[in-house]
CSV table of C-alpha atoms in Angstrom, one decimal:
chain,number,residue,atom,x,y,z
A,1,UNK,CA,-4.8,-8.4,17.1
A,2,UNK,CA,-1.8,-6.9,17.5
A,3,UNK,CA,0.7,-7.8,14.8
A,4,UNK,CA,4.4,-5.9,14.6
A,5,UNK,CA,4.1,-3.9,11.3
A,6,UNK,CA,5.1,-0.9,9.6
A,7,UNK,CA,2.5,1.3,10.7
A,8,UNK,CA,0.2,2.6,7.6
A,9,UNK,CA,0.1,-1.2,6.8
A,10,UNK,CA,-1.2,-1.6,9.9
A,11,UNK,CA,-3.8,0.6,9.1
A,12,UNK,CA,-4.9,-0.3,6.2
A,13,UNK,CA,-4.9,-4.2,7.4
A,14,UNK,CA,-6.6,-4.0,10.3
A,15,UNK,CA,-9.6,-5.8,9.9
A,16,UNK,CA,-7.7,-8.3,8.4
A,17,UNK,CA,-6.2,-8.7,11.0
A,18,UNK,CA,-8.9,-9.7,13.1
A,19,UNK,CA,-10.7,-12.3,11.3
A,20,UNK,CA,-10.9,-15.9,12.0
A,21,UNK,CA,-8.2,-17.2,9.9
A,22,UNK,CA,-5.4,-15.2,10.7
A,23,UNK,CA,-5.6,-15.3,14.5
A,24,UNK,CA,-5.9,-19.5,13.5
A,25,UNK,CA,-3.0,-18.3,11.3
A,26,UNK,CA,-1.0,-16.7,14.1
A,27,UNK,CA,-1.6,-19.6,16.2
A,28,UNK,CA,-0.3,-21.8,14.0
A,29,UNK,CA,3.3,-20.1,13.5
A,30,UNK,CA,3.9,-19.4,17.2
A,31,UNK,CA,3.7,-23.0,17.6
A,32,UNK,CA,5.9,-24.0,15.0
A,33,UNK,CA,8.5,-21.3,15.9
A,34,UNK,CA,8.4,-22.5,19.6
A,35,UNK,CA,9.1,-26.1,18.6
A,36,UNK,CA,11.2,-26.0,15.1
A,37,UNK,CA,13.5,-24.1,12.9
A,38,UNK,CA,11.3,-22.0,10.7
A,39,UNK,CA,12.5,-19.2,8.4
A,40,UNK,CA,12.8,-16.2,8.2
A,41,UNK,CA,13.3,-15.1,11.5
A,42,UNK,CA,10.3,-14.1,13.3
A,43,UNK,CA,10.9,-10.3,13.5
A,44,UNK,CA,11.6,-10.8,9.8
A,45,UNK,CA,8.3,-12.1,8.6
A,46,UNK,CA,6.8,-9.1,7.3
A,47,UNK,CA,10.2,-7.3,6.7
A,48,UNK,CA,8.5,-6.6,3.3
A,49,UNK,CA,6.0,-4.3,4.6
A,50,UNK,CA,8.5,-2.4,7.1
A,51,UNK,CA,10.8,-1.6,4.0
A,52,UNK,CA,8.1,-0.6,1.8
A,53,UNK,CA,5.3,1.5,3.6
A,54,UNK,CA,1.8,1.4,1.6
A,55,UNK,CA,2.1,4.9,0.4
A,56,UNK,CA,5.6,4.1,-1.0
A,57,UNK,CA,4.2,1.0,-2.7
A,58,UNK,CA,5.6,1.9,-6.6
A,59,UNK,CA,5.4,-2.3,-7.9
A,60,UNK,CA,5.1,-5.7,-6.9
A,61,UNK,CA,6.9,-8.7,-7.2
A,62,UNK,CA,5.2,-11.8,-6.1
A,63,UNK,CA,6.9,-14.6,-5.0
A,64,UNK,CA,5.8,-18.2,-3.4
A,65,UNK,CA,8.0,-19.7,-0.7
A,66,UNK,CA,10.6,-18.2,1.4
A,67,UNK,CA,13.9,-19.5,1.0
A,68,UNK,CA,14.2,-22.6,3.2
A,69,UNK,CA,17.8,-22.8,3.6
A,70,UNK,CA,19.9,-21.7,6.7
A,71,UNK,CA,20.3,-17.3,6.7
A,72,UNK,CA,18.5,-16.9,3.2
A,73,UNK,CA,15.6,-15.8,4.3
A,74,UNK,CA,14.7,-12.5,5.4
A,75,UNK,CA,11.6,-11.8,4.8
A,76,UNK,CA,11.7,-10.5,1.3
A,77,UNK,CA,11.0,-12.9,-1.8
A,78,UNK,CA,14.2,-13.7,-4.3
A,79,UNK,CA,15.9,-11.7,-1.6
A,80,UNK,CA,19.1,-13.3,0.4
A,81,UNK,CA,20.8,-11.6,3.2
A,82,UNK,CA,24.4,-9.6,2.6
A,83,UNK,CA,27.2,-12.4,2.0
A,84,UNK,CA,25.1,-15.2,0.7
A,85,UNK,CA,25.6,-16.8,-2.3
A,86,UNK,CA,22.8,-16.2,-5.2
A,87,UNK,CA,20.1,-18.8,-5.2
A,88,UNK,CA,19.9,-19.7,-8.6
A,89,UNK,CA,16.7,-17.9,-9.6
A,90,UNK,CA,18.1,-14.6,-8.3
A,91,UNK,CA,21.0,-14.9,-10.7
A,92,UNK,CA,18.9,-15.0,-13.3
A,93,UNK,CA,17.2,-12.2,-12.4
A,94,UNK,CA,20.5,-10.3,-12.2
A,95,UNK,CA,21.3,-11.6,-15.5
A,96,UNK,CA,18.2,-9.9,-17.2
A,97,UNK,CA,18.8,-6.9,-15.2
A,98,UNK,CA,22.2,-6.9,-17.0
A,99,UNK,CA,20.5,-7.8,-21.0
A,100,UNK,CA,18.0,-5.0,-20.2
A,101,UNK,CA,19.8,-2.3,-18.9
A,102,UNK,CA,23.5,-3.0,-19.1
A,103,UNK,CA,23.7,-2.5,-15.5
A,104,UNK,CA,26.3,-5.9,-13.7
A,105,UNK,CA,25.2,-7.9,-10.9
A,106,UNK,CA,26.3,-6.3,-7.4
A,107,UNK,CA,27.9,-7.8,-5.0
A,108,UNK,CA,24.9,-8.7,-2.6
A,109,UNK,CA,22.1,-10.6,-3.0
A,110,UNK,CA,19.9,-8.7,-0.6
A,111,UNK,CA,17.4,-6.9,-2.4
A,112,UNK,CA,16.3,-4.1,0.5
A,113,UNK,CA,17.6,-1.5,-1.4
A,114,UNK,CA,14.9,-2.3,-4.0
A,115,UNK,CA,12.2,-2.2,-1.3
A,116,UNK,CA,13.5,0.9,0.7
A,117,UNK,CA,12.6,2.7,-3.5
A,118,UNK,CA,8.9,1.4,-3.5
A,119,UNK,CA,9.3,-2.2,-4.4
A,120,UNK,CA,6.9,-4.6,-2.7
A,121,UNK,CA,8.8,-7.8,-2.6
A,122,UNK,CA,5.8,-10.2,-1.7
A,123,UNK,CA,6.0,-13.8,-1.0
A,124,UNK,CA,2.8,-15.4,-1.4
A,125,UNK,CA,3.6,-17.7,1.9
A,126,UNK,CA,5.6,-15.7,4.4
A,127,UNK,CA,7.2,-18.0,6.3
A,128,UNK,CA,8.6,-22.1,5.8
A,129,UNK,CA,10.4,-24.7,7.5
A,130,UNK,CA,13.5,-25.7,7.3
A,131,UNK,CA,14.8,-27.4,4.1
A,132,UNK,CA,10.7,-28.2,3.3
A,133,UNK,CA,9.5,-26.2,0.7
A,134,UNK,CA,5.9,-25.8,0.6
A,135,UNK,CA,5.6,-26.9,4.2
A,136,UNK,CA,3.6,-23.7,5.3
A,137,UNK,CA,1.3,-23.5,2.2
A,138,UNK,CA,-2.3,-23.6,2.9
A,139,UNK,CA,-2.0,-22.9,6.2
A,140,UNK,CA,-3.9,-18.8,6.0
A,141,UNK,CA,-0.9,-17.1,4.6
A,142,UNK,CA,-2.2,-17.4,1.0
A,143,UNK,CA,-5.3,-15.3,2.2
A,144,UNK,CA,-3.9,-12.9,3.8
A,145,UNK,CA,-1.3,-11.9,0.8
A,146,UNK,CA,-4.3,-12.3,-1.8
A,147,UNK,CA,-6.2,-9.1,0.8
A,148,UNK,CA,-2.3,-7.1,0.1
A,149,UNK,CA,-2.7,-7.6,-3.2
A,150,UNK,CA,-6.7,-6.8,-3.4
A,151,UNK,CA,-6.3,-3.6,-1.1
A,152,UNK,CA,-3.0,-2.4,-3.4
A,153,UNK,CA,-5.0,-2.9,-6.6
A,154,UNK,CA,-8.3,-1.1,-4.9
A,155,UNK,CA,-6.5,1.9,-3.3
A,156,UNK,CA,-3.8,2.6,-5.6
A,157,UNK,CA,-2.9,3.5,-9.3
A,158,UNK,CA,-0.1,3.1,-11.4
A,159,UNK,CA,1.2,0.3,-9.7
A,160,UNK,CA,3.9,-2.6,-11.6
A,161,UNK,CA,2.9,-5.8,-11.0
A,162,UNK,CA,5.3,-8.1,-12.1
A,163,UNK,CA,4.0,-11.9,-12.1
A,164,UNK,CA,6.8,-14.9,-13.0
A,165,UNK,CA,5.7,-17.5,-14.0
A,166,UNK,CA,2.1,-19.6,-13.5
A,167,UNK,CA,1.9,-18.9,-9.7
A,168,UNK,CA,2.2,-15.6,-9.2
A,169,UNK,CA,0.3,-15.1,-12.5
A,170,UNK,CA,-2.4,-16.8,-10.6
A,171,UNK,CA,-2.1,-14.9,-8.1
A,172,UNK,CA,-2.7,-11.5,-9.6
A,173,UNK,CA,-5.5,-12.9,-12.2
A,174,UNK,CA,-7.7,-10.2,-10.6
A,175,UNK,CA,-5.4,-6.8,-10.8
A,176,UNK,CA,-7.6,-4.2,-13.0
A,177,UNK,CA,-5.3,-3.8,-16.2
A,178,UNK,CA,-7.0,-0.1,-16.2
A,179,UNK,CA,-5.5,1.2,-13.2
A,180,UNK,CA,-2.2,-0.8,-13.1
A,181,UNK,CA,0.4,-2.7,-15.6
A,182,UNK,CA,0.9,-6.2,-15.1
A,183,UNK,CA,4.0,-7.5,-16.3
A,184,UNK,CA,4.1,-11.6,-17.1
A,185,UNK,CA,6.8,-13.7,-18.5
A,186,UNK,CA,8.0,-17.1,-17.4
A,187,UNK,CA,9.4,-17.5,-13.7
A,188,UNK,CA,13.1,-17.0,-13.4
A,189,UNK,CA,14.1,-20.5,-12.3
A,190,UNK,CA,16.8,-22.1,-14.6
A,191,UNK,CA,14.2,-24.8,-15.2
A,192,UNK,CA,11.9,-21.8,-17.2
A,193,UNK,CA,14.4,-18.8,-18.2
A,194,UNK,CA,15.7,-19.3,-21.3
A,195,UNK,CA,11.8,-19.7,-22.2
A,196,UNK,CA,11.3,-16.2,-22.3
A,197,UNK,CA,12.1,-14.7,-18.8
A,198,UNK,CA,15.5,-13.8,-20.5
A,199,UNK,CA,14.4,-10.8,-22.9
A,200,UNK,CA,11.0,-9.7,-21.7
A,201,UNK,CA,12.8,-6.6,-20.4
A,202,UNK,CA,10.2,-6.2,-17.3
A,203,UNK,CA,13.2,-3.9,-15.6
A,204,UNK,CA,12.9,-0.8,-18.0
A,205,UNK,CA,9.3,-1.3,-18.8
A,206,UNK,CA,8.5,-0.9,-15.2
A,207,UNK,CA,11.0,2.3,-14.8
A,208,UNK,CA,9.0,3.3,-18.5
A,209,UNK,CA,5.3,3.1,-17.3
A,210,UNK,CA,6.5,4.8,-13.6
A,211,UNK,CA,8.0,7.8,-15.7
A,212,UNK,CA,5.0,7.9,-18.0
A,213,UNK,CA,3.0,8.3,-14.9
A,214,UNK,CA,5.4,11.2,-13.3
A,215,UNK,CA,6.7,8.6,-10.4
A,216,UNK,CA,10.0,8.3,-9.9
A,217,UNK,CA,11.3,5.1,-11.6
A,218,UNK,CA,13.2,2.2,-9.7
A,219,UNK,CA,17.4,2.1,-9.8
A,220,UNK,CA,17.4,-1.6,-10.2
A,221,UNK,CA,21.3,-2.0,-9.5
């Protein structure tokens, strides 16, 4: 099957590509792009991967949903587009930024300057409806992100994976703790963050490990 993406993840993704439940998958979104308002845009739904080329891939950050409100999305998870206001978890996230390493929020929200340096920014679910949260769950997407994560943690080392809260901790149960660091606190939502996402410093010890292992750490501003 012929699916728009960066090129090496193409590659690497190719027989995924091809098997039963993601051309059922495929199927499925068309459909419910040609008859409703689903986020992000299609030519955004693997932004991710077209900002962060396998070879480039330094850490993870696993997300669920995308945002399901009108112009968050873009296909990159706690990511909002340039002139947006901060969804609520992202501010958080800027807030720890700042207790770790002093650095202030910036002025944008959109986060592709994190995955143009190596940062996967993976939503478990790639794309949503409109104001319905959850609504394309268990629909193949979950399968295919579970393969990124599989061939990351099979074909590279040294890899940050950074898992918020029970989800994405789920998620990543089967990373080899060997090869890679995995990096788990509390999901940023205001609901969970004063519970111990604030102060588990996850910003420098990524930029710590990736120094310790001669890559090139992450400016997280």
């Amino acid at each position: 099957m012929d699916v728009k993406i960066e090129s090496s993840w193409r590659e690497i993704l190719n027989q995924e590509f091809e098997k039963d439940y993601f051309i059922s998958l495929v199927n499925f979104v068309k459909e419910e792009y040609r008859t409703k308002t689903v986020y992000p845009p299609a030519g955004l739904i693997f932004n991710a991967f077209n900002l962060c080329p396998f070879s480039n891939v330094k850490a993870v950050l696993i997300g669920q949903d995308p945002y399901h409100g009108y112009g968050q999305a873009h296909g990159l998870c706690f990511s909002v587009r340039d002139g947006v206001d901060f969804p609520p978890s992202l501010v958080n996230i800027f807030k720890e930024i700042e207790l770790d390493l002093g650095i202030s929020r910036q002025g944008s929200g959109n986060l592709e300057r994190w995955a143009k340096q190596g940062v996967l920014l993976l939503n478990a679910t790639l794309t949503v409806l409109a104001h319905n949260a959850g609504s394309h769950q268990r629909k193949g997407w979950e399968e295919f992100t579970d393969a990124v994560i599989s061939l990351i943690n099979n074909k590279k080392e040294n890899v940050v994976f950074m898992l918020w809260g029970a989800y994405a901790q789920k998620k990543g149960e089967n990373i080899n703790r060997q090869k890679h660091i995995v990096l788990e606190s509390v999901h940023p939502s205001p609901l969970s963050a004063s519970r111990g996402f604030f102060g588990n410093k996850h910003f420098s010890k990524c930029n710590d490990y990736l120094i310790r292992n001669g890559i090139a750490p992450i400016d997280w501003c």
